[in-house]
Amino acid sequence: MNKDLEMGIYIHWPFCEKKCPYCDFNSHVRDNINHLKWLKAYLNELRYYASETSERVISSVFFGGGTPSLMKPSVIEKILDEIQSLWHCSKDMEVTAEANPSSSETQLFKDFRGAGINRLSVGVQSLNNQSLMFLGRLHNADDARKAIKAATKIFPKISFDLIYALPGQTPITWKKELASAIKIAEGHLSLYQLTIEPGTEFHKKRIKAANEDIGAALFELTQEIMDNAGLPAYEISNHAKKGQESRHNLIYWRGGDYLGIGPGAHGRITHAYKTEMMHNYREPEIWLNLAITKKYGQQKRAALSKEERRNELVLMGLRLIEGISLDHFNSLTNQHLTKIIDKNRITALADQGYLTLNNTVLKTTVAGRQRLNAVLTYLLT
Ligand code: SF4
């Protein structure tokens, strides 16, 4: 496939059974959802973008949320049929859906598979019942294990997420939990540290995540355990066996183009080195009404300045263990990365052991990834 034509499609389903106390995603609880109306809105927005991107090849579709496992499989199937009819899709297109153990069962998974999903990402968050209660989840560790077991039998690829650095968590308890996760993991695991985001219930209650030192110790321990288990990091929080990396997320991190369909979704489209950003209205009902009446629910569309594009590519690329290929950066922007970033700053960060730069790649070290926000602030301001 011509890599320049590759594009992903993200579809946002904004509903959950319950709002988790740490969650700042665009997720909402509603009593009644008109699935057919939502389907119509998604199809309208896909058609709107198809007219200007019809030459692109879709290599990944990602149903995220919210809880997409609450979508009707027939809705997913019709969305995928429409994508196949509007674009050329790569033969090995990856089609991911996020699922919660509380809204999953073997028959539903089979129906999702029948609808065209070939990769399931299960929101496990913890395999410890006490932690799951603290995180306000509707499932217990047993439900999570059952969901993973069922998913493993049905989908060619599966992943699941865990959250660590919870208050009171120690290296010993995390090591034990991670070891039990590795036993049931297939090729991919996402391991996030708890952060307390403004607007969440945890923030209102002034809950504190593990302190910085413990967070750093847990991060290092995680890298070591995952390396030894043959699931090394390929991004700060994502670990996979070779070939099992999330194709969709790699599109984001490598600066590729993607469409964002649904409330609050973002997209990027590049033509002749110029990248436009689009983002949709976040409120589900506002987006829905616009996508029905006007055929799309965009709130903003604007060209990124050269500096904005550079910052975005650096911010994303330095998350990856492979780093930023200088040739690839040049092919996306027609600019040389090392000429548009202050060389002295790169050298200073390299001297401190946070970055490495050679003739082909700029990348972070483990220490740099642990302090990525500080590294980026220094590098890009
Ligand atoms: S299930 Fe996921 S998206 Fe929904 S509220 Fe919980 S963390 Fe947020």
mmCIF file of C-alpha atoms in Angstrom, residues 1 4 30 40 86-87 105 118 145 171 193 213 227 266 310 325 358:
data_model
loop_
_atom_site.group_PDB
_atom_site.id
_atom_site.type_symbol
_atom_site.label_atom_id
_atom_site.label_comp_id
_atom_site.label_asym_id
_atom_site.label_seq_id
_atom_site.Cartn_x
_atom_site.Cartn_y
_atom_site.Cartn_z
ATOM 1 C CA MET A 1 0.000 0.000 0.000
ATOM 2 C CA ASP A 4 0.958 8.392 1.754
ATOM 3 C CA ARG A 30 -28.517 8.295 28.868
ATOM 4 C CA LYS A 40 -27.968 7.743 10.216
ATOM 5 C CA LEU A 86 -17.041 4.824 0.160
ATOM 6 C CA TRP A 87 -13.301 4.069 0.236
ATOM 7 C CA GLU A 105 -20.798 -11.677 26.770
ATOM 8 C CA ASN A 118 -11.201 -8.116 14.250
ATOM 9 C CA ARG A 145 -11.005 -12.684 33.218
ATOM 10 C CA PRO A 171 5.653 -2.210 43.807
ATOM 11 C CA GLN A 193 -0.799 5.520 35.360
ATOM 12 C CA ASP A 213 8.518 8.877 43.297
ATOM 13 C CA ASP A 227 10.443 -6.599 28.661
ATOM 14 C CA HIS A 266 -10.940 14.996 16.044
ATOM 15 C CA ARG A 310 5.827 20.494 14.179
ATOM 16 C CA SER A 325 12.282 9.230 11.764
ATOM 17 C CA ASN A 358 21.601 10.375 15.223
#
